[in-house]
Coordinates of N, CA and C in Angstrom, one line a residue:
M1 N 21.2 -14.6 8.1 CA 19.9 -15.2 7.8 C 19.2 -14.3 6.8
A2 N 18.6 -14.9 5.8 CA 17.9 -14.1 4.8 C 16.7 -13.4 5.3
K3 N 16.4 -12.2 4.9 CA 15.2 -11.5 5.3 C 14.0 -12.1 4.6
R4 N 12.9 -12.1 5.3 CA 11.7 -12.8 4.8 C 10.7 -11.8 4.2
I5 N 10.2 -12.1 3.0 CA 9.2 -11.2 2.4 C 8.0 -12.0 2.0
L6 N 6.8 -11.4 2.4 CA 5.5 -12.0 2.0 C 4.9 -11.2 0.9
V7 N 4.5 -11.8 -0.2 CA 4.0 -11.1 -1.4 C 2.6 -11.6 -1.7
L8 N 1.6 -10.7 -1.9 CA 0.3 -11.0 -2.4 C 0.1 -10.3 -3.8
D9 N -0.4 -11.1 -4.7 CA -0.9 -10.6 -6.0 C -1.7 -11.7 -6.6
D10 N -2.9 -11.3 -7.1 CA -3.8 -12.3 -7.7 C -3.5 -12.5 -9.2
N11 N -2.5 -11.8 -9.7 CA -2.0 -12.0 -11.1 C -0.9 -13.0 -11.0
L12 N -1.1 -14.2 -11.3 CA 0.0 -15.2 -11.1 C 1.3 -15.0 -11.9
D13 N 1.2 -14.3 -13.0 CA 2.4 -14.0 -13.8 C 3.2 -13.0 -13.0
I14 N 2.6 -11.9 -12.5 CA 3.3 -10.9 -11.7 C 3.9 -11.6 -10.4
L15 N 3.0 -12.4 -9.8 CA 3.4 -13.0 -8.5 C 4.7 -13.9 -8.7
D16 N 4.7 -14.6 -9.8 CA 5.9 -15.5 -10.1 C 7.1 -14.6 -10.4
I17 N 7.0 -13.6 -11.2 CA 8.1 -12.7 -11.5 C 8.7 -12.1 -10.2
V18 N 7.8 -11.5 -9.4 CA 8.2 -10.9 -8.1 C 8.9 -11.9 -7.2
H19 N 8.3 -13.1 -7.1 CA 8.8 -14.1 -6.2 C 10.2 -14.5 -6.7
E20 N 10.4 -14.8 -8.0 CA 11.7 -15.2 -8.6 C 12.7 -14.1 -8.4
T21 N 12.3 -12.9 -8.7 CA 13.3 -11.7 -8.6 C 13.8 -11.6 -7.1
L22 N 12.9 -11.6 -6.2 CA 13.3 -11.5 -4.8 C 14.1 -12.7 -4.3
T23 N 13.7 -13.9 -4.7 CA 14.5 -15.0 -4.4 C 15.9 -14.9 -4.9
Y24 N 16.0 -14.5 -6.2 CA 17.3 -14.3 -6.8 C 18.2 -13.3 -6.0
E25 N 17.5 -12.3 -5.4 CA 18.2 -11.3 -4.6 C 18.5 -11.8 -3.2
D26 N 18.3 -13.1 -2.9 CA 18.7 -13.8 -1.7 C 17.7 -13.5 -0.5
F27 N 16.4 -13.2 -0.9 CA 15.4 -13.1 0.2 C 14.7 -14.4 0.2
E28 N 14.1 -14.7 1.4 CA 13.3 -15.8 1.6 C 11.8 -15.3 1.3
V29 N 11.2 -15.9 0.3 CA 9.9 -15.3 -0.2 C 8.8 -16.4 0.0
Q30 N 7.7 -15.9 0.5 CA 6.4 -16.6 0.6 C 5.4 -15.8 -0.2
S31 N 4.7 -16.4 -1.2 CA 3.8 -15.7 -2.0 C 2.4 -16.4 -2.0
T32 N 1.4 -15.6 -2.2 CA 0.1 -16.1 -2.3 C -0.8 -15.2 -3.3
S33 N -1.8 -15.8 -3.8 CA -2.7 -15.1 -4.7 C -4.0 -14.8 -3.9
R34 N -4.1 -15.2 -2.7 CA -5.4 -15.1 -1.9 C -5.2 -14.1 -0.8
S35 N -6.0 -13.1 -0.9 CA -6.0 -12.1 0.2 C -6.4 -12.6 1.5
D36 N -7.3 -13.6 1.5 CA -7.8 -14.2 2.8 C -6.7 -15.0 3.5
A37 N -5.6 -15.3 2.8 CA -4.5 -16.1 3.4 C -3.4 -15.3 4.0
V38 N -3.4 -14.0 3.8 CA -2.2 -13.1 4.1 C -1.9 -13.1 5.6
I39 N -2.9 -12.8 6.4 CA -2.7 -12.7 7.9 C -2.2 -14.0 8.5
A40 N -2.8 -15.1 8.1 CA -2.4 -16.5 8.6 C -1.0 -16.8 8.1
L41 N -0.7 -16.5 6.9 CA 0.7 -16.7 6.4 C 1.7 -15.8 7.1
A42 N 1.3 -14.6 7.4 CA 2.2 -13.7 8.1 C 2.5 -14.3 9.5
E43 N 1.5 -14.8 10.2 CA 1.6 -15.3 11.5 C 2.6 -16.5 11.6
T44 N 2.6 -17.3 10.5 CA 3.5 -18.5 10.5 C 4.8 -18.2 9.9
F45 N 4.9 -17.3 8.9 CA 6.1 -17.0 8.1 C 6.9 -15.9 8.8
N46 N 6.3 -15.0 9.6 CA 6.9 -13.9 10.3 C 7.8 -13.1 9.4
P47 N 7.2 -12.4 8.4 CA 8.0 -11.7 7.4 C 8.6 -10.4 8.0
D48 N 9.7 -10.0 7.3 CA 10.4 -8.8 7.6 C 9.8 -7.6 6.8
L49 N 9.1 -8.0 5.7 CA 8.5 -7.0 4.9 C 7.3 -7.6 4.1
V50 N 6.3 -6.9 3.8 CA 5.1 -7.4 3.1 C 4.9 -6.5 1.9
I51 N 4.6 -7.2 0.8 CA 4.3 -6.5 -0.5 C 2.8 -6.9 -0.9
L52 N 2.0 -5.9 -1.0 CA 0.6 -6.2 -1.3 C 0.1 -5.5 -2.6
D53 N -0.6 -6.3 -3.5 CA -1.2 -5.7 -4.6 C -2.5 -5.0 -4.0
Y54 N -2.8 -3.8 -4.5 CA -3.9 -3.1 -4.0 C -5.3 -3.7 -4.4
R55 N -5.4 -4.0 -5.7 CA -6.6 -4.5 -6.3 C -6.6 -6.0 -6.4
V56 N -7.1 -6.7 -5.4 CA -7.2 -8.1 -5.5 C -8.6 -8.5 -5.0
A57 N -9.0 -9.8 -5.4 CA -10.3 -10.3 -5.0 C -10.3 -10.4 -3.5
G58 N -11.5 -10.1 -2.9 CA -11.6 -10.2 -1.4 C -11.2 -8.9 -0.8
V59 N -10.4 -9.0 0.3 CA -9.9 -7.9 1.0 C -8.9 -7.2 0.2
N60 N -9.0 -5.9 -0.1 CA -8.0 -5.2 -0.9 C -6.7 -5.0 -0.1
G61 N -5.7 -4.7 -0.8 CA -4.3 -4.5 -0.2 C -4.3 -3.4 0.8
G62 N -5.1 -2.4 0.7 CA -5.1 -1.3 1.7 C -5.7 -1.7 3.0
D63 N -6.8 -2.5 2.9 CA -7.4 -3.0 4.2 C -6.5 -4.0 4.8
L64 N -5.8 -4.8 4.0 CA -4.8 -5.8 4.6 C -3.7 -5.0 5.3
C65 N -3.2 -3.9 4.6 CA -2.2 -3.1 5.3 C -2.6 -2.6 6.6
L66 N -3.8 -2.2 6.7 CA -4.4 -1.7 8.0 C -4.4 -2.8 9.0
Q67 N -4.8 -4.0 8.6 CA -4.8 -5.2 9.5 C -3.4 -5.5 10.0
I68 N -2.4 -5.5 9.1 CA -1.0 -5.8 9.4 C -0.5 -4.8 10.4
K69 N -0.7 -3.5 10.1 CA -0.2 -2.4 10.9 C -0.8 -2.4 12.3
S70 N -2.1 -2.9 12.4 CA -2.7 -2.9 13.7 C -2.5 -4.2 14.5
H71 N -1.8 -5.2 13.9 CA -1.5 -6.5 14.5 C -0.2 -6.3 15.4
P72 N -0.3 -6.6 16.7 CA 0.8 -6.4 17.6 C 2.2 -7.0 17.1
Q73 N 2.1 -8.1 16.4 CA 3.3 -8.8 16.0 C 3.9 -8.1 14.8
F74 N 3.1 -7.4 14.0 CA 3.6 -6.9 12.7 C 3.5 -5.3 12.6
K75 N 3.2 -4.6 13.7 CA 3.0 -3.2 13.6 C 4.2 -2.4 13.0
D76 N 5.4 -3.0 13.2 CA 6.6 -2.3 12.7 C 7.2 -2.9 11.4
V77 N 6.5 -3.9 10.8 CA 6.9 -4.5 9.6 C 6.5 -3.5 8.4
P78 N 7.5 -3.2 7.6 CA 7.2 -2.3 6.4 C 6.3 -3.0 5.4
V79 N 5.4 -2.2 4.9 CA 4.5 -2.7 3.9 C 4.6 -1.9 2.6
I80 N 4.7 -2.5 1.5 CA 4.7 -1.9 0.1 C 3.4 -2.2 -0.5
I81 N 2.7 -1.2 -1.0 CA 1.5 -1.5 -1.8 C 1.8 -1.1 -3.3
Y82 N 1.5 -2.0 -4.2 CA 1.6 -1.7 -5.6 C 0.3 -1.8 -6.3
S83 N 0.1 -0.9 -7.3 CA -1.2 -0.9 -8.0 C -1.1 -0.2 -9.3
A84 N -1.9 -0.6 -10.2 CA -2.0 0.0 -11.5 C -3.0 1.2 -11.5
Y85 N -3.6 1.3 -10.3 CA -4.7 2.3 -10.2 C -4.5 3.3 -9.2
V86 N -3.3 3.9 -9.2 CA -2.9 4.9 -8.3 C -3.2 6.3 -8.9
N87 N -4.4 6.8 -8.4 CA -4.7 8.2 -8.9 C -4.2 9.2 -7.9
N88 N -4.1 8.8 -6.7 CA -3.7 9.8 -5.6 C -2.9 9.0 -4.6
K89 N -1.6 9.3 -4.5 CA -0.8 8.5 -3.6 C -1.2 8.7 -2.1
S90 N -1.7 9.8 -1.8 CA -2.2 10.0 -0.4 C -3.3 9.1 0.0
E91 N -4.1 8.7 -1.0 CA -5.2 7.7 -0.8 C -4.6 6.4 -0.3
L92 N -3.5 5.9 -0.9 CA -2.9 4.7 -0.5 C -2.1 4.9 0.8
L93 N -1.4 6.0 0.9 CA -0.6 6.3 2.2 C -1.5 6.3 3.4
A94 N -2.8 6.6 3.2 CA -3.7 6.7 4.3 C -3.9 5.3 5.0
Y95 N -3.6 4.2 4.2 CA -3.7 2.9 4.8 C -2.5 2.6 5.7
G96 N -1.5 3.4 5.7 CA -0.3 3.2 6.6 C 0.8 2.5 5.9
C97 N 0.8 2.3 4.6 CA 1.9 1.7 4.0 C 3.2 2.5 4.0
D98 N 4.3 1.9 3.8 CA 5.6 2.5 3.9 C 6.1 3.0 2.6
A99 N 5.6 2.4 1.5 CA 6.0 2.7 0.1 C 4.9 2.3 -0.8
I100 N 4.9 3.0 -2.0 CA 3.9 2.7 -3.1 C 4.7 2.5 -4.4
I101 N 4.3 1.5 -5.1 CA 4.9 1.3 -6.4 C 3.8 1.3 -7.5
N102 N 3.9 2.0 -8.5 CA 2.9 2.0 -9.6 C 3.2 0.9 -10.5
K103 N 2.1 0.2 -10.9 CA 2.2 -0.9 -11.9 C 2.0 -0.2 -13.3
P104 N 2.6 -0.7 -14.3 CA 3.7 -1.6 -14.3 C 5.0 -1.0 -13.7
F105 N 5.8 -1.9 -13.1 CA 7.0 -1.4 -12.4 C 8.2 -2.1 -12.9
D106 N 9.3 -1.4 -12.7 CA 10.6 -1.9 -13.1 C 11.1 -2.8 -11.9
L107 N 11.5 -4.0 -12.1 CA 12.0 -4.9 -11.0 C 13.1 -4.3 -10.3
T108 N 14.0 -3.4 -10.9 CA 15.0 -2.8 -10.2 C 14.5 -1.8 -9.2
E109 N 13.4 -1.1 -9.5 CA 12.7 -0.2 -8.6 C 12.2 -1.0 -7.4
L110 N 11.6 -2.1 -7.6 CA 11.0 -3.0 -6.6 C 12.1 -3.4 -5.6
V111 N 13.2 -3.9 -6.2 CA 14.3 -4.4 -5.3 C 14.9 -3.2 -4.5
E112 N 15.1 -2.0 -5.1 CA 15.6 -0.8 -4.4 C 14.7 -0.5 -3.3
K113 N 13.4 -0.4 -3.5 CA 12.5 -0.1 -2.4 C 12.5 -1.1 -1.3
V114 N 12.6 -2.4 -1.6 CA 12.7 -3.4 -0.6 C 13.9 -3.2 0.2
N115 N 15.1 -3.1 -0.5 CA 16.3 -2.9 0.2 C 16.3 -1.7 1.1
N116 N 15.7 -0.6 0.6 CA 15.7 0.7 1.4 C 14.9 0.5 2.7
L117 N 13.8 -0.3 2.6 CA 12.9 -0.5 3.8 C 13.5 -1.5 4.8
L118 N 14.4 -2.4 4.3 CA 15.0 -3.4 5.2 C 16.3 -2.9 5.7

């Protein structure tokens, strides 16, 4: 059975590219551009890994990571945060994410990090 990945990005071009890339790599992918939909989607989709853009409208990816990691159903689910605004990796790691990717990123790097965490 394919591993499930939930992706959040409010940039629809990036969201489409990430979705298509991960689907091509034989993952089952659910994606959204709305931060307020992430927890509800996670509860119905039951992802094996979550990828969050840090800077999105509404709740930022770091705060969503905290919510996911404190949720009993998802506390052990790996979370990747990606951002174009990484000044200090420890700032993002403080949210409890398992990996950080700087934007712009290479799709090969994304797939490698996903595979390493799964």
